[in-house]
Every structure is written in structure tokens, then in C-alpha cells.
Amino acid sequence: MSQNASAGKGFDDLLAANRAYADTFDMAGFDGIARAGVAIVTCMDSRIDPLGLVGLKPGDAKIFRNPGGRVGSSALEALVLATHLLGVDRILVVPHTRCAMASNSEVELRERVGSSAGKDASWMTFHAIEDQERALREDLAKVRTHPLIAEGTLVGGFVYDVDSGLLRSVD
């Protein structure tokens, strides 16, 4: 089980970095509208800089991250809100190469987590991805056919290469 941390304890380095960040913070009063009209659904992988990989900066886009960069119900909820209330008219769905979710089976992920946790993880669902491009096409179809995604919204699928930094279009 995870441990609760008292305010600051174990987070001192991050809080110090936050104070330095706040010294030059310039987004006070920003309304939260995606200035570039972009939403990106991508993986939680730390090799991905969702804004940087398409030349954007904070305030330009709405970002939704999860293991594997899949479009599930939470992502769809975010995209509906983004297209109607937050200025989004372009959606990118961006899984990536060498993703643990696409290179391990559900059984392997349960075994790896169980081994790390020292507990049975056979009951947990991790949503391993058997065929990444097929999954991406399914996710694109979910977004494109959702009745509450704003009409006229452009939806594109891309695989991000974590070794070259390039996006490859998938339709």
C-alpha cells in the first residue's frame, strides 16, 4: 500500500522547483481555452512531451494521458467537453513505439505488477494492446462517430516514435 506524505515531506525538491517556476509564471487569469484549438490523447510515458512534439506550449492544447494512449470513456468525456467548451477543433490520438502496454500481454502485465507488489494482481485489468495500429484505428472511429464530438472536428491518428521524435500518420 502507498504511504501518505505529510505536506512537503519527500517532495522538497519538487516544491523548490515549483517556487522557481512560480517566479516566472505568466498564465494568471488565463481562461483555459486551448489557444491552438488542439487536444491530444497520448500515453503517460515520460519520453513523450505532448506539447513539444507538435511545436505547442502551455495554454495551446488540452492533454489527456493514460497507459497506452487509448480513447476510453474518460478520454471521450474530456474530448466532448474540449470540443464544445474549450475551443478544440483538432484532436490527435498519439500512441507510441516501444510502449509497455503494446509489448506485454495482459497476463505478463499482471505477473510483472504482482511480482513488484509482492501481491496477487490477477484480478487487475491493465488493457494490454495486442495490435497497436488496430487499436488506434478503433479509437479514431470512437472519436469520429461519437454523437457529442463537435461537428467539423478534425481527428487524426499518429504513432510517435520515441527513438526519432517523429509522428507517423495512421488512418
Short mmCIF file of C-alpha atoms in Angstrom, two decimals:
data_model
loop_
_atom_site.label_atom_id
_atom_site.label_comp_id
_atom_site.label_asym_id
_atom_site.label_seq_id
_atom_site.Cartn_x
_atom_site.Cartn_y
_atom_site.Cartn_z
CA MET A 1 0.00 0.00 0.00
CA SER A 2 1.24 3.50 -0.75
CA GLN A 3 2.26 5.82 2.05
CA ASN A 4 0.75 9.20 2.77
CA ALA A 5 3.25 12.02 2.73
CA SER A 6 2.80 14.96 5.02
CA ALA A 7 2.78 18.31 3.25
CA GLY A 8 6.17 18.66 1.62
CA LYS A 9 7.97 15.71 3.21
CA GLY A 10 9.57 13.69 0.42
CA PHE A 11 8.57 16.34 -2.10
CA ASP A 12 11.03 19.09 -1.14
CA ASP A 13 12.87 19.02 -4.48
CA LEU A 14 9.62 19.35 -6.39
CA LEU A 15 8.30 22.13 -4.17
CA ALA A 16 11.57 24.05 -4.58
CA ALA A 17 11.24 23.67 -8.35
CA ASN A 18 7.65 24.90 -8.08
CA ARG A 19 8.75 28.04 -6.27
CA ALA A 20 11.24 28.75 -9.09
CA TYR A 21 8.50 28.07 -11.66
CA ALA A 22 6.10 30.44 -9.90
CA ASP A 23 8.73 33.21 -10.02
CA THR A 24 8.24 33.47 -13.80
CA PHE A 25 4.65 32.20 -14.02
CA ASP A 26 2.74 34.24 -16.60
CA MET A 27 -0.60 32.49 -17.03
CA ALA A 28 -2.57 34.13 -14.21
CA GLY A 29 -6.11 34.83 -15.38
CA PHE A 30 -5.83 32.56 -18.44
CA ASP A 31 -9.31 31.27 -19.31
CA GLY A 32 -8.24 27.68 -20.10
CA ILE A 33 -9.35 27.75 -23.74
CA ALA A 34 -6.98 25.75 -25.95
CA ARG A 35 -5.32 28.61 -27.86
CA ALA A 36 -4.25 26.39 -30.77
CA GLY A 37 -7.59 24.54 -30.79
CA VAL A 38 -5.83 21.20 -30.20
CA ALA A 39 -6.49 18.22 -27.93
CA ILE A 40 -4.00 15.36 -27.65
CA VAL A 41 -4.72 11.91 -26.27
CA THR A 42 -1.46 10.11 -25.60
CA CYS A 43 0.32 7.72 -23.29
CA MET A 44 1.61 8.55 -19.82
CA ASP A 45 5.13 7.54 -20.93
CA SER A 46 7.72 10.04 -19.68
CA ARG A 47 9.51 10.01 -23.06
CA ILE A 48 6.60 11.95 -24.57
CA ASP A 49 6.41 15.75 -24.48
CA PRO A 50 2.90 16.14 -25.93
CA LEU A 51 3.15 19.89 -26.49
CA GLY A 52 6.75 19.96 -27.70
CA LEU A 53 6.33 17.19 -30.25
CA VAL A 54 3.90 19.35 -32.24
CA GLY A 55 5.51 22.73 -31.51
CA LEU A 56 3.00 23.93 -28.93
CA LYS A 57 3.37 25.48 -25.49
CA PRO A 58 1.31 25.53 -22.27
CA GLY A 59 -2.12 27.01 -22.92
CA ASP A 60 -2.25 25.85 -26.54
CA ALA A 61 -3.78 22.39 -26.10
CA LYS A 62 -5.76 20.07 -23.88
CA ILE A 63 -3.80 16.93 -22.97
CA PHE A 64 -5.29 13.62 -21.86
CA ARG A 65 -2.82 10.90 -20.85
CA ASN A 66 -3.27 7.28 -19.85
CA PRO A 67 -1.42 3.96 -20.20
CA GLY A 68 -1.24 3.21 -23.93
CA GLY A 69 -2.83 6.48 -25.04
CA ARG A 70 -6.22 4.82 -25.51
CA VAL A 71 -9.57 6.53 -26.04
CA GLY A 72 -11.79 5.15 -23.29
CA SER A 73 -14.85 6.69 -21.66
CA SER A 74 -12.82 9.23 -19.65
CA ALA A 75 -10.96 10.39 -22.76
CA LEU A 76 -14.22 10.69 -24.69
CA GLU A 77 -15.72 12.75 -21.86
CA ALA A 78 -12.71 15.08 -21.97
CA LEU A 79 -12.88 15.38 -25.76
CA VAL A 80 -16.61 16.19 -25.76
CA LEU A 81 -16.01 18.95 -23.20
CA ALA A 82 -12.96 20.17 -25.10
CA THR A 83 -14.76 20.43 -28.45
CA HIS A 84 -17.76 22.26 -27.03
CA LEU A 85 -16.41 24.35 -24.17
CA LEU A 86 -12.65 24.71 -24.56
CA GLY A 87 -12.03 25.75 -28.16
CA VAL A 88 -10.79 22.41 -29.53
CA ASP A 89 -11.34 21.75 -33.23
CA ARG A 90 -8.46 19.29 -33.84
CA ILE A 91 -7.87 16.05 -31.96
CA LEU A 92 -4.71 13.97 -32.18
CA VAL A 93 -4.64 10.41 -30.82
CA VAL A 94 -0.99 9.50 -30.29
CA PRO A 95 0.22 6.13 -29.01
CA HIS A 96 3.96 5.45 -29.28
CA THR A 97 6.58 2.92 -30.21
CA ARG A 98 8.08 0.62 -27.58
CA CYS A 99 5.02 1.04 -25.35
CA ALA A 100 4.80 -1.38 -22.42
CA MET A 101 1.04 -1.65 -22.96
CA ALA A 102 1.60 -2.88 -26.53
CA SER A 103 4.63 -5.08 -25.86
CA ASN A 104 3.25 -7.09 -22.92
CA SER A 105 0.19 -9.29 -22.72
CA GLU A 106 -2.44 -8.82 -20.03
CA VAL A 107 -1.03 -11.91 -18.26
CA GLU A 108 2.52 -10.55 -18.44
CA LEU A 109 1.47 -7.19 -17.01
CA ARG A 110 -0.38 -8.88 -14.15
CA GLU A 111 2.66 -11.06 -13.43
CA ARG A 112 5.09 -8.13 -13.54
CA VAL A 113 2.93 -5.96 -11.28
CA GLY A 114 2.22 -8.86 -8.92
CA SER A 115 5.92 -9.62 -8.67
CA SER A 116 6.78 -5.98 -7.97
CA ALA A 117 3.94 -5.59 -5.45
CA GLY A 118 4.53 -8.95 -3.79
CA LYS A 119 0.77 -9.47 -4.09
CA ASP A 120 -1.67 -11.19 -6.39
CA ALA A 121 -2.53 -8.88 -9.31
CA SER A 122 -4.51 -11.42 -11.34
CA TRP A 123 -7.73 -9.54 -10.65
CA MET A 124 -6.47 -6.22 -12.09
CA THR A 125 -7.20 -5.22 -15.68
CA PHE A 126 -4.47 -3.28 -17.47
CA HIS A 127 -5.91 -3.18 -21.01
CA ALA A 128 -2.86 -4.54 -22.83
CA ILE A 129 -2.84 -3.72 -26.54
CA GLU A 130 -2.45 -6.69 -28.89
CA ASP A 131 -2.28 -4.72 -32.15
CA GLN A 132 -1.39 -1.06 -31.68
CA GLU A 133 -2.43 0.16 -35.13
CA ARG A 134 -5.74 -1.69 -34.99
CA ALA A 135 -6.37 -0.23 -31.52
CA LEU A 136 -5.54 3.25 -32.82
CA ARG A 137 -7.98 2.84 -35.73
CA GLU A 138 -10.67 1.68 -33.29
CA ASP A 139 -10.02 4.71 -31.09
CA LEU A 140 -10.20 7.06 -34.07
CA ALA A 141 -13.55 5.53 -35.04
CA LYS A 142 -14.83 6.04 -31.47
CA VAL A 143 -14.00 9.73 -31.61
CA ARG A 144 -15.16 10.30 -35.20
CA THR A 145 -18.54 8.63 -34.60
CA HIS A 146 -19.26 9.95 -31.12
CA PRO A 147 -22.54 11.89 -31.31
CA LEU A 148 -21.33 14.64 -28.97
CA ILE A 149 -17.94 15.43 -30.53
CA ALA A 150 -18.48 18.81 -32.18
CA GLU A 151 -19.27 18.59 -35.87
CA GLY A 152 -16.35 19.56 -38.08
CA THR A 153 -13.71 18.50 -35.56
CA LEU A 154 -10.64 17.09 -37.33
CA VAL A 155 -9.44 13.80 -35.84
CA GLY A 156 -6.03 12.36 -36.65
CA GLY A 157 -4.14 9.29 -35.52
CA PHE A 158 -0.38 9.20 -35.24
CA VAL A 159 2.23 6.85 -33.79
CA TYR A 160 5.03 8.72 -32.03
CA ASP A 161 8.48 7.18 -32.46
CA VAL A 162 10.26 7.52 -29.10
CA ASP A 163 13.63 7.00 -30.79
CA SER A 164 13.35 9.57 -33.61
CA GLY A 165 10.77 12.02 -32.23
CA LEU A 166 8.72 11.74 -35.43
CA LEU A 167 4.99 11.21 -35.83
CA ARG A 168 3.70 8.69 -38.40
CA SER A 169 0.16 9.20 -39.61
CA VAL A 170 -2.27 6.27 -39.29
CA ASP A 171 -5.77 6.35 -40.77
#
